[in-house]
Amino acid sequence: TEESEFEVKDFSSCQAFIDALGLGFHKQRNKYRESYLLNDTLVEIDIWDKSEFPEPYLELEAVSENRIYETMS
C-alpha cells in the first residue's frame, strides 16, 4: 500500500481541510496502539473497539520487504 502524510497545525485546520474536500463525517473509531522497534522494524499492535476489529491488529513497517521477513523469522 501507499500512504501520504502531512502535518497540520491543529484540529481545526485539519477539519477545515476535510470540509474543503467536501467530505462528511462517517464514523469515529477508537484504538489503543503499542509500538516497538525490533531489528530496525517498527512493530505496532493496535487494539480497536471490539465491534470494529475483535482481535488485535499487528502492523510491521521496515525499509524493505526482506527486513520484514528477517524480523518475522
CSV table of C-alpha atoms in Angstrom, one decimal:
chain,number,residue,atom,x,y,z
A,1,THR,CA,0.0,0.0,0.0
A,2,GLU,CA,1.0,3.6,-0.3
A,3,GLU,CA,0.4,6.3,2.3
A,4,SER,CA,0.8,10.0,2.2
A,5,GLU,CA,1.3,12.1,5.3
A,6,PHE,CA,1.3,15.8,6.0
A,7,GLU,CA,1.3,17.9,9.1
A,8,VAL,CA,-1.5,20.1,10.2
A,9,LYS,CA,-1.1,22.8,12.9
A,10,ASP,CA,-4.2,21.9,14.9
A,11,PHE,CA,-7.5,20.0,14.8
A,12,SER,CA,-9.5,23.0,13.4
A,13,SER,CA,-7.0,23.3,10.5
A,14,CYS,CA,-7.4,19.6,9.8
A,15,GLN,CA,-11.2,19.9,10.0
A,16,ALA,CA,-11.2,22.8,7.6
A,17,PHE,CA,-9.1,20.8,5.1
A,18,ILE,CA,-11.6,17.9,5.3
A,19,ASP,CA,-14.5,20.2,4.9
A,20,ALA,CA,-12.8,21.8,1.8
A,21,LEU,CA,-12.7,18.4,0.2
A,22,GLY,CA,-16.4,18.1,0.7
A,23,LEU,CA,-16.1,15.0,2.9
A,24,GLY,CA,-18.7,14.4,5.6
A,25,PHE,CA,-18.4,12.7,8.9
A,26,HIS,CA,-18.9,8.9,8.6
A,27,LYS,CA,-18.0,7.4,12.0
A,28,GLN,CA,-15.5,7.6,14.8
A,29,ARG,CA,-13.2,4.7,15.6
A,30,ASN,CA,-11.1,4.3,18.8
A,31,LYS,CA,-7.9,2.3,19.2
A,32,TYR,CA,-5.1,1.8,21.5
A,33,ARG,CA,-1.6,1.3,20.0
A,34,GLU,CA,1.6,-0.1,21.4
A,35,SER,CA,4.8,0.4,19.3
A,36,TYR,CA,8.1,-1.4,19.4
A,37,LEU,CA,11.3,-1.3,17.4
A,38,LEU,CA,12.8,-4.7,16.6
A,39,ASN,CA,15.6,-5.4,14.1
A,40,ASP,CA,15.1,-1.9,12.6
A,41,THR,CA,11.4,-2.8,12.1
A,42,LEU,CA,8.6,-0.8,13.6
A,43,VAL,CA,6.2,-3.4,15.2
A,44,GLU,CA,2.8,-1.9,16.1
A,45,ILE,CA,-0.1,-3.6,17.9
A,46,ASP,CA,-3.5,-1.9,17.5
A,47,ILE,CA,-6.4,-2.8,19.8
A,48,TRP,CA,-9.6,-1.4,18.3
A,49,ASP,CA,-13.2,-1.3,19.6
A,50,LYS,CA,-14.4,-4.9,19.7
A,51,SER,CA,-17.2,-4.0,17.3
A,52,GLU,CA,-14.7,-2.8,14.7
A,53,PHE,CA,-11.9,-5.4,15.0
A,54,PRO,CA,-12.5,-8.1,17.7
A,55,GLU,CA,-8.8,-9.2,17.7
A,56,PRO,CA,-5.6,-7.1,18.0
A,57,TYR,CA,-4.1,-6.0,14.7
A,58,LEU,CA,-0.4,-6.3,14.0
A,59,GLU,CA,1.4,-4.0,11.6
A,60,LEU,CA,5.1,-4.2,10.6
A,61,GLU,CA,6.9,-1.3,8.8
A,62,ALA,CA,10.5,-1.5,7.6
A,63,VAL,CA,12.8,-0.1,4.9
A,64,SER,CA,12.3,-3.3,2.8
A,65,GLU,CA,10.2,-6.3,2.5
A,66,ASN,CA,13.2,-8.5,3.1
A,67,ARG,CA,13.7,-6.8,6.5
A,68,ILE,CA,10.2,-7.6,7.5
A,69,TYR,CA,10.7,-11.3,6.7
A,70,GLU,CA,14.0,-11.2,8.6
A,71,THR,CA,12.2,-9.8,11.6
A,72,MET,CA,9.4,-12.4,11.4
A,73,SER,CA,11.8,-15.3,11.3
